[in-house]
Amino acid sequence: MKRDFLTIHDITAKELESLLVRARELKDMHKAGSDTSVLKGKTLGLLFEKQSTRTRISFEVAMFQLGGHPVYLSPNQIQMGRGETIGDTAKVISGYLDGIVVRTFSHSTIEEWARFSYVPVINGLTDLHHPCQTISDILTIFENKGRVSGIKMAYIGDGNNVANSLIEGAAIMGMEIRVATPKGYEPDSAIVSKARLAAKETGAVIEIMQDPLDAVKDADVVYTDVWTSMGQEKEEHGRKQVFQKYQINHETMQLAKKDAIIMHCLPAHRGEEITEEMMESPQSVIFDQAENRLHMQKALLEMLLR
Ligand code: CP
Ligand code: NVA
């Protein structure tokens, strides 16, 4: 049976732990120049309705490193751009491809892809979730902190797709996550409730608050993302005012643990949600975090496509 990866809840904590081990193996093997071609003859489609640097490139390169092939599908160049339905397109491409990564706006659109596709559908970001980012971020946390369970993460900024998936990841992995957002910009309430249910089993703690300084106190990981996500460009001016104090800067980092790491999914707006100084600080693992997308996604592709 095909398996999709639309949200973090599509995998178990046990599976995520195995992915962490495998991603590290694949990363080491690649660095040592060893053969990692476990997906020979397999093909992955990539359909992006929003821009992407990391997700697109890391999935394309992941397929090459695994011995398979990526096929980039530009939404305006396939017949969908002229009105062919998702259902028909999904059924057709299922005959050619072994899996497809979709980046789109509404989360219900990717659910429609998953309903009609006979091959795994992987969420490359929707307005509501960014699960591939979260699993790679958990790899980065594991590499830097030697554990995931019990880690205290502060997320400051917009309660967006990245925040929603981090909450779900924290819940299944037994982390403590404090999310500080301005009033009205909280993470999705249904996602938070579901995560709190999962947290009961794992000992995770999920706190939603408004004061970024409270959130950052004693944190092991301090995370932020842009104030204005793709599709919200019209709100950019207003958001710049509302989010002013939701910034990772020298002062915020004084409250976190001395050895806290700084994370950002990128792309960043230096001087807005994070200062130039903190982007480049020795505490920042932001660029390793971007590289880990590649290795974690190789482990995910092996699990779903093999
Ligand atoms: N972090 C992330 O998903 O980046 P892209 O938008 O460049 O893919
Ligand atoms: N929250 C951002 C993440 C980009 C990777 C967005 O959706 O634009």
mmCIF file of C-alpha atoms and ligand atoms in Angstrom:
data_model
loop_
_atom_site.group_PDB
_atom_site.id
_atom_site.type_symbol
_atom_site.label_atom_id
_atom_site.label_comp_id
_atom_site.label_asym_id
_atom_site.label_seq_id
_atom_site.Cartn_x
_atom_site.Cartn_y
_atom_site.Cartn_z
ATOM 1 C CA MET A 1 0.000 0.000 0.000
ATOM 2 C CA LYS A 2 1.289 3.465 -0.850
ATOM 3 C CA ARG A 3 2.066 5.808 2.016
ATOM 4 C CA ASP A 4 1.800 9.565 1.865
ATOM 5 C CA PHE A 5 3.675 12.086 3.979
ATOM 6 C CA LEU A 6 1.333 15.046 4.338
ATOM 7 C CA THR A 7 1.804 15.836 8.027
ATOM 8 C CA ILE A 8 4.078 14.647 10.832
ATOM 9 C CA HIS A 9 1.270 12.387 12.066
ATOM 10 C CA ASP A 10 1.732 10.226 8.947
ATOM 11 C CA ILE A 11 4.811 8.672 10.605
ATOM 12 C CA THR A 12 5.310 7.280 14.089
ATOM 13 C CA ALA A 13 7.950 8.391 16.586
ATOM 14 C CA LYS A 14 9.655 5.017 16.069
ATOM 15 C CA GLU A 15 9.801 5.558 12.323
ATOM 16 C CA LEU A 16 11.154 9.056 12.818
ATOM 17 C CA GLU A 17 13.872 7.642 15.077
ATOM 18 C CA SER A 18 14.818 5.146 12.356
ATOM 19 C CA LEU A 19 14.868 7.956 9.805
ATOM 20 C CA LEU A 20 17.291 9.885 12.034
ATOM 21 C CA VAL A 21 19.672 6.929 12.145
ATOM 22 C CA ARG A 22 19.376 6.278 8.418
ATOM 23 C CA ALA A 23 19.783 9.958 7.480
ATOM 24 C CA ARG A 24 23.031 10.084 9.435
ATOM 25 C CA GLU A 25 24.241 6.927 7.714
ATOM 26 C CA LEU A 26 23.371 8.267 4.272
ATOM 27 C CA LYS A 27 25.038 11.577 5.107
ATOM 28 C CA ASP A 28 28.242 9.852 6.263
ATOM 29 C CA MET A 29 28.228 7.532 3.254
ATOM 30 C CA HIS A 30 27.833 10.446 0.867
ATOM 31 C CA LYS A 31 30.664 12.376 2.540
ATOM 32 C CA ALA A 32 32.880 9.284 2.353
ATOM 33 C CA GLY A 33 32.113 8.929 -1.360
ATOM 34 C CA SER A 34 30.279 5.598 -0.901
ATOM 35 C CA ASP A 35 27.509 4.383 -3.164
ATOM 36 C CA THR A 36 24.025 5.249 -1.894
ATOM 37 C CA SER A 37 22.035 4.212 -4.967
ATOM 38 C CA VAL A 38 19.169 2.426 -3.219
ATOM 39 C CA LEU A 39 16.456 3.841 -5.517
ATOM 40 C CA LYS A 40 17.860 2.780 -8.910
ATOM 41 C CA GLY A 41 15.233 3.065 -11.627
ATOM 42 C CA LYS A 42 12.831 5.059 -9.438
ATOM 43 C CA THR A 43 11.437 8.415 -10.484
ATOM 44 C CA LEU A 44 10.120 11.273 -8.345
ATOM 45 C CA GLY A 45 7.919 14.087 -9.640
ATOM 46 C CA LEU A 46 8.213 17.590 -8.202
ATOM 47 C CA LEU A 47 5.286 19.956 -8.598
ATOM 48 C CA PHE A 48 5.754 23.404 -7.059
ATOM 49 C CA GLU A 49 3.009 26.023 -7.112
ATOM 50 C CA LYS A 50 5.111 28.344 -4.925
ATOM 51 C CA GLN A 51 8.773 29.281 -5.141
ATOM 52 C CA SER A 52 11.446 27.100 -3.565
ATOM 53 C CA THR A 53 15.217 26.938 -3.293
ATOM 54 C CA ARG A 54 15.924 24.333 -0.614
ATOM 55 C CA THR A 55 13.020 21.924 -1.008
ATOM 56 C CA ARG A 56 13.239 21.642 -4.782
ATOM 57 C CA ILE A 57 17.028 21.373 -4.994
ATOM 58 C CA SER A 58 17.377 19.020 -2.018
ATOM 59 C CA PHE A 59 14.733 16.618 -3.386
ATOM 60 C CA GLU A 60 16.243 16.692 -6.896
ATOM 61 C CA VAL A 61 19.747 16.057 -5.574
ATOM 62 C CA ALA A 62 18.432 13.429 -3.125
ATOM 63 C CA MET A 63 17.033 11.423 -6.050
ATOM 64 C CA PHE A 64 20.342 11.683 -7.945
ATOM 65 C CA GLN A 65 22.324 10.577 -4.888
ATOM 66 C CA LEU A 66 19.947 7.615 -4.429
ATOM 67 C CA GLY A 67 20.445 6.556 -8.048
ATOM 68 C CA GLY A 68 16.959 7.592 -9.201
ATOM 69 C CA HIS A 69 15.604 10.471 -11.266
ATOM 70 C CA PRO A 70 13.708 13.642 -10.406
ATOM 71 C CA VAL A 71 11.231 15.122 -12.898
ATOM 72 C CA TYR A 72 10.362 18.772 -12.332
ATOM 73 C CA LEU A 73 6.786 19.622 -13.296
ATOM 74 C CA SER A 74 6.149 23.293 -13.833
ATOM 75 C CA PRO A 75 2.464 23.939 -13.039
ATOM 76 C CA ASN A 76 2.050 26.199 -16.062
ATOM 77 C CA GLN A 77 3.707 23.848 -18.490
ATOM 78 C CA ILE A 78 1.661 20.768 -17.650
ATOM 79 C CA GLN A 79 -1.994 20.608 -18.719
ATOM 80 C CA MET A 80 -3.149 21.406 -15.182
ATOM 81 C CA GLY A 81 -2.301 25.011 -16.074
ATOM 82 C CA ARG A 82 -5.074 24.733 -18.723
ATOM 83 C CA GLY A 83 -7.595 23.175 -16.380
ATOM 84 C CA GLU A 84 -6.885 19.416 -16.313
ATOM 85 C CA THR A 85 -8.069 18.293 -12.877
ATOM 86 C CA ILE A 86 -5.827 17.218 -9.989
ATOM 87 C CA GLY A 87 -7.613 13.858 -9.981
ATOM 88 C CA ASP A 88 -6.887 13.107 -13.640
ATOM 89 C CA THR A 89 -3.330 14.415 -13.411
ATOM 90 C CA ALA A 90 -2.647 12.364 -10.268
ATOM 91 C CA LYS A 91 -3.943 9.160 -11.875
ATOM 92 C CA VAL A 92 -1.924 9.744 -15.058
ATOM 93 C CA ILE A 93 1.361 10.549 -13.369
ATOM 94 C CA SER A 94 0.930 7.546 -11.058
ATOM 95 C CA GLY A 95 1.557 5.481 -14.181
ATOM 96 C CA TYR A 96 4.925 7.154 -14.783
ATOM 97 C CA LEU A 97 6.291 8.133 -11.391
ATOM 98 C CA ASP A 98 7.069 6.312 -8.121
ATOM 99 C CA GLY A 99 6.240 9.317 -5.949
ATOM 100 C CA ILE A 100 5.482 13.008 -6.119
ATOM 101 C CA VAL A 101 6.416 16.029 -4.013
ATOM 102 C CA VAL A 102 3.787 18.777 -4.089
ATOM 103 C CA ARG A 103 4.151 22.350 -2.816
ATOM 104 C CA THR A 104 0.860 24.188 -2.868
ATOM 105 C CA PHE A 105 -1.336 26.688 -1.040
ATOM 106 C CA SER A 106 -4.353 25.084 0.622
ATOM 107 C CA HIS A 107 -3.671 21.907 2.587
ATOM 108 C CA SER A 108 -6.876 20.419 1.134
ATOM 109 C CA THR A 109 -5.249 20.569 -2.325
ATOM 110 C CA ILE A 110 -2.487 18.166 -1.289
ATOM 111 C CA GLU A 111 -5.093 15.941 0.375
ATOM 112 C CA GLU A 112 -6.836 15.807 -3.011
ATOM 113 C CA TRP A 113 -3.551 14.773 -4.653
ATOM 114 C CA ALA A 114 -3.158 12.023 -2.084
ATOM 115 C CA ARG A 115 -6.726 10.801 -2.629
ATOM 116 C CA PHE A 116 -6.270 10.293 -6.364
ATOM 117 C CA SER A 117 -2.606 9.331 -6.612
ATOM 118 C CA TYR A 118 -1.628 5.656 -6.555
ATOM 119 C CA VAL A 119 1.945 6.598 -5.589
ATOM 120 C CA PRO A 120 3.148 8.343 -2.397
ATOM 121 C CA VAL A 121 2.498 12.078 -2.159
ATOM 122 C CA ILE A 122 5.014 14.067 -0.117
ATOM 123 C CA ASN A 123 4.149 17.495 1.276
ATOM 124 C CA GLY A 124 6.777 19.995 0.110
ATOM 125 C CA LEU A 125 4.892 22.743 2.057
ATOM 126 C CA THR A 126 1.291 23.886 2.254
ATOM 127 C CA ASP A 127 -0.184 26.918 4.000
ATOM 128 C CA LEU A 128 -0.736 24.691 7.049
ATOM 129 C CA HIS A 129 2.196 22.242 7.254
ATOM 130 C CA HIS A 130 5.885 21.833 6.373
ATOM 131 C CA PRO A 131 6.672 18.316 7.650
ATOM 132 C CA CYS A 132 9.848 17.728 5.581
ATOM 133 C CA GLN A 133 11.320 20.802 7.246
ATOM 134 C CA THR A 134 10.463 19.498 10.715
ATOM 135 C CA ILE A 135 11.937 16.028 10.289
ATOM 136 C CA SER A 136 15.188 17.544 8.980
ATOM 137 C CA ASP A 137 15.188 20.038 11.847
ATOM 138 C CA ILE A 138 14.877 17.178 14.319
ATOM 139 C CA LEU A 139 17.974 15.651 12.690
ATOM 140 C CA THR A 140 19.848 18.946 13.184
ATOM 141 C CA ILE A 141 18.759 19.106 16.828
ATOM 142 C CA PHE A 142 19.833 15.497 17.366
ATOM 143 C CA GLU A 143 23.243 16.137 15.802
ATOM 144 C CA ASN A 144 23.860 19.206 17.923
ATOM 145 C CA LYS A 145 22.323 18.148 21.223
ATOM 146 C CA GLY A 146 22.751 14.361 21.131
ATOM 147 C CA ARG A 147 19.071 13.837 21.958
ATOM 148 C CA VAL A 148 15.639 15.089 21.013
ATOM 149 C CA SER A 149 13.364 14.032 23.869
ATOM 150 C CA GLY A 150 13.360 16.604 26.675
ATOM 151 C CA ILE A 151 14.877 19.348 24.505
ATOM 152 C CA LYS A 152 13.400 22.795 25.130
ATOM 153 C CA MET A 153 12.604 24.686 21.958
ATOM 154 C CA ALA A 154 11.417 28.285 21.755
ATOM 155 C CA TYR A 155 9.748 29.311 18.516
ATOM 156 C CA ILE A 156 9.200 33.040 18.208
ATOM 157 C CA GLY A 157 7.288 34.723 15.411
ATOM 158 C CA ASP A 158 4.360 33.735 13.233
ATOM 159 C CA GLY A 159 2.236 30.685 14.093
ATOM 160 C CA ASN A 160 2.604 29.477 10.503
ATOM 161 C CA ASN A 161 3.129 26.196 8.609
ATOM 162 C CA VAL A 162 6.653 25.781 10.009
ATOM 163 C CA ALA A 163 5.429 26.379 13.581
ATOM 164 C CA ASN A 164 2.505 23.960 13.125
ATOM 165 C CA SER A 165 4.751 21.119 11.956
ATOM 166 C CA LEU A 166 7.338 21.812 14.669
ATOM 167 C CA ILE A 167 4.552 21.522 17.261
ATOM 168 C CA GLU A 168 3.550 18.143 15.830
ATOM 169 C CA GLY A 169 7.195 17.009 15.739
ATOM 170 C CA ALA A 170 7.775 18.126 19.323
ATOM 171 C CA ALA A 171 4.625 16.297 20.418
ATOM 172 C CA ILE A 172 5.602 12.916 19.013
ATOM 173 C CA MET A 173 9.258 13.227 20.064
ATOM 174 C CA GLY A 174 8.630 14.294 23.676
ATOM 175 C CA MET A 175 10.104 17.778 23.371
ATOM 176 C CA GLU A 176 9.079 20.931 25.208
ATOM 177 C CA ILE A 177 8.031 23.635 22.765
ATOM 178 C CA ARG A 178 7.070 27.183 23.673
ATOM 179 C CA VAL A 179 5.593 29.152 20.819
ATOM 180 C CA ALA A 180 5.391 32.936 21.222
ATOM 181 C CA THR A 181 3.321 34.848 18.678
ATOM 182 C CA PRO A 182 1.443 38.135 18.653
ATOM 183 C CA LYS A 183 -2.263 37.864 19.492
ATOM 184 C CA GLY A 184 -4.173 36.712 16.430
ATOM 185 C CA TYR A 185 -1.158 34.952 14.871
ATOM 186 C CA GLU A 186 -1.217 31.769 16.955
ATOM 187 C CA PRO A 187 -0.591 28.342 15.415
ATOM 188 C CA ASP A 188 -3.615 26.414 14.146
ATOM 189 C CA SER A 189 -5.797 25.489 17.136
ATOM 190 C CA ALA A 190 -6.846 22.059 15.788
ATOM 191 C CA ILE A 191 -3.186 21.159 15.237
ATOM 192 C CA VAL A 192 -2.309 22.285 18.764
ATOM 193 C CA SER A 193 -5.157 20.222 20.291
ATOM 194 C CA LYS A 194 -4.161 17.099 18.367
ATOM 195 C CA ALA A 195 -0.517 17.611 19.336
ATOM 196 C CA ARG A 196 -1.490 17.984 23.013
ATOM 197 C CA LEU A 197 -3.256 14.625 22.809
ATOM 198 C CA ALA A 198 -0.109 13.016 21.400
ATOM 199 C CA ALA A 199 1.945 14.827 24.049
ATOM 200 C CA LYS A 200 0.077 12.968 26.796
ATOM 201 C CA GLU A 201 1.747 9.762 25.602
ATOM 202 C CA THR A 202 5.245 11.163 25.112
ATOM 203 C CA GLY A 203 5.608 13.662 27.960
ATOM 204 C CA ALA A 204 5.934 16.545 25.496
ATOM 205 C CA VAL A 205 4.939 20.022 26.659
ATOM 206 C CA ILE A 206 3.295 22.472 24.273
ATOM 207 C CA GLU A 207 2.841 26.057 25.406
ATOM 208 C CA ILE A 208 1.420 28.873 23.331
ATOM 209 C CA MET A 209 2.194 32.376 24.638
ATOM 210 C CA GLN A 210 2.715 35.966 23.559
ATOM 211 C CA ASP A 211 5.910 37.070 25.264
ATOM 212 C CA PRO A 212 8.970 36.055 23.225
ATOM 213 C CA LEU A 213 11.255 36.607 26.206
ATOM 214 C CA ASP A 214 9.250 34.164 28.340
ATOM 215 C CA ALA A 215 9.429 31.592 25.564
ATOM 216 C CA VAL A 216 13.186 31.869 25.189
ATOM 217 C CA LYS A 217 14.058 31.427 28.890
ATOM 218 C CA ASP A 218 16.436 28.449 29.299
ATOM 219 C CA ALA A 219 15.753 27.194 25.777
ATOM 220 C CA ASP A 220 18.139 24.713 24.120
ATOM 221 C CA VAL A 221 16.929 25.697 20.661
ATOM 222 C CA VAL A 222 15.695 29.111 19.532
ATOM 223 C CA TYR A 223 13.816 29.009 16.230
ATOM 224 C CA THR A 224 12.178 31.604 14.025
ATOM 225 C CA ASP A 225 10.719 31.989 10.530
ATOM 226 C CA VAL A 226 9.659 34.897 8.327
ATOM 227 C CA TRP A 227 6.878 37.197 9.520
ATOM 228 C CA THR A 228 5.180 37.059 6.111
ATOM 229 C CA SER A 229 4.836 33.694 4.394
ATOM 230 C CA MET A 230 4.329 32.976 0.717
ATOM 231 C CA GLY A 231 0.796 33.988 -0.267
ATOM 232 C CA GLN A 232 0.546 36.691 2.457
ATOM 233 C CA GLU A 233 2.501 39.386 0.615
ATOM 234 C CA LYS A 234 -0.393 41.872 0.801
ATOM 235 C CA GLU A 235 -0.187 41.787 4.626
ATOM 236 C CA GLU A 236 3.558 42.418 4.701
ATOM 237 C CA HIS A 237 3.451 46.065 5.772
ATOM 238 C CA GLY A 238 1.025 45.451 8.670
ATOM 239 C CA ARG A 239 2.886 42.363 9.804
ATOM 240 C CA LYS A 240 6.162 44.300 10.035
ATOM 241 C CA GLN A 241 4.566 46.487 12.720
ATOM 242 C CA VAL A 242 2.861 43.654 14.631
ATOM 243 C CA PHE A 243 5.925 41.386 14.769
ATOM 244 C CA GLN A 244 8.556 44.019 15.726
ATOM 245 C CA LYS A 245 9.512 42.402 19.055
ATOM 246 C CA TYR A 246 9.463 38.835 17.715
ATOM 247 C CA GLN A 247 13.094 38.842 16.708
ATOM 248 C CA ILE A 248 16.083 36.644 17.498
ATOM 249 C CA ASN A 249 18.748 39.129 18.531
ATOM 250 C CA HIS A 250 21.568 39.475 21.041
ATOM 251 C CA GLU A 251 19.171 40.317 23.884
ATOM 252 C CA THR A 252 16.824 37.383 23.258
ATOM 253 C CA MET A 253 19.742 34.965 23.142
ATOM 254 C CA GLN A 254 20.979 36.193 26.541
ATOM 255 C CA LEU A 255 17.933 34.502 28.102
ATOM 256 C CA ALA A 256 18.393 31.128 26.396
ATOM 257 C CA LYS A 257 20.878 28.512 27.634
ATOM 258 C CA LYS A 258 24.494 29.480 27.002
ATOM 259 C CA ASP A 259 24.892 26.637 24.518
ATOM 260 C CA ALA A 260 21.535 27.171 22.814
ATOM 261 C CA ILE A 261 21.448 26.768 19.052
ATOM 262 C CA ILE A 262 19.746 29.188 16.665
ATOM 263 C CA MET A 263 17.573 27.777 13.894
ATOM 264 C CA HIS A 264 15.696 29.220 10.912
ATOM 265 C CA CYS A 265 14.161 27.231 8.062
ATOM 266 C CA LEU A 266 15.174 29.940 5.548
ATOM 267 C CA PRO A 267 14.718 32.034 3.476
ATOM 268 C CA ALA A 268 15.430 34.723 6.108
ATOM 269 C CA HIS A 269 14.831 38.442 6.225
ATOM 270 C CA ARG A 270 17.901 39.670 8.039
ATOM 271 C CA GLY A 271 17.026 42.588 10.308
ATOM 272 C CA GLU A 272 13.409 41.458 10.681
ATOM 273 C CA GLU A 273 12.815 38.106 12.434
ATOM 274 C CA ILE A 274 16.563 37.634 13.035
ATOM 275 C CA THR A 275 19.510 39.994 13.161
ATOM 276 C CA GLU A 276 22.490 39.719 10.845
ATOM 277 C CA GLU A 277 24.647 39.109 13.946
ATOM 278 C CA MET A 278 22.579 36.103 15.105
ATOM 279 C CA MET A 279 22.412 34.593 11.601
ATOM 280 C CA GLU A 280 26.207 34.528 11.586
ATOM 281 C CA SER A 281 26.734 33.780 15.277
ATOM 282 C CA PRO A 282 28.696 30.658 16.290
ATOM 283 C CA GLN A 283 25.437 29.493 17.896
ATOM 284 C CA SER A 284 23.676 29.500 14.523
ATOM 285 C CA VAL A 285 23.233 26.083 12.873
ATOM 286 C CA ILE A 286 21.044 27.557 10.141
ATOM 287 C CA PHE A 287 23.149 26.502 7.157
ATOM 288 C CA ASP A 288 23.738 22.956 8.487
ATOM 289 C CA GLN A 289 19.998 22.857 8.983
ATOM 290 C CA ALA A 290 19.515 23.655 5.280
ATOM 291 C CA GLU A 291 21.995 20.925 4.259
ATOM 292 C CA ASN A 292 20.223 18.361 6.430
ATOM 293 C CA ARG A 293 17.096 18.708 4.283
ATOM 294 C CA LEU A 294 18.984 16.671 1.682
ATOM 295 C CA HIS A 295 20.054 13.832 3.952
ATOM 296 C CA MET A 296 16.783 13.492 5.859
ATOM 297 C CA GLN A 297 14.759 13.514 2.648
ATOM 298 C CA LYS A 298 16.964 10.727 1.246
ATOM 299 C CA ALA A 299 16.006 8.607 4.251
ATOM 300 C CA LEU A 300 12.328 9.542 3.767
ATOM 301 C CA LEU A 301 12.396 8.714 0.050
ATOM 302 C CA GLU A 302 14.008 5.350 0.755
ATOM 303 C CA MET A 303 11.248 4.584 3.261
ATOM 304 C CA LEU A 304 8.366 5.631 0.982
ATOM 305 C CA LEU A 305 9.572 4.708 -2.525
ATOM 306 C CA ARG A 306 11.644 1.564 -2.189
HETATM 307 N N1 CP B 1 12.901 26.022 3.980
HETATM 308 C C1 CP B 1 12.365 25.825 2.762
HETATM 309 O O1 CP B 1 11.440 25.031 2.552
HETATM 310 O O2 CP B 1 12.947 26.579 1.778
HETATM 311 P P1 CP B 1 12.465 26.722 0.270
HETATM 312 O O3 CP B 1 11.221 27.557 0.266
HETATM 313 O O4 CP B 1 13.608 27.404 -0.414
HETATM 314 O O5 CP B 1 12.195 25.361 -0.298
HETATM 315 N N1 NVA B 2 6.583 30.061 6.386
HETATM 316 C C1 NVA B 2 7.336 30.179 5.161
HETATM 317 C C2 NVA B 2 8.271 29.026 5.005
HETATM 318 C C3 NVA B 2 9.098 29.018 3.753
HETATM 319 C C4 NVA B 2 9.975 27.814 3.664
HETATM 320 C C5 NVA B 2 6.377 30.264 3.983
HETATM 321 O O1 NVA B 2 5.400 29.517 3.949
HETATM 322 O O2 NVA B 2 6.607 31.098 3.102
#
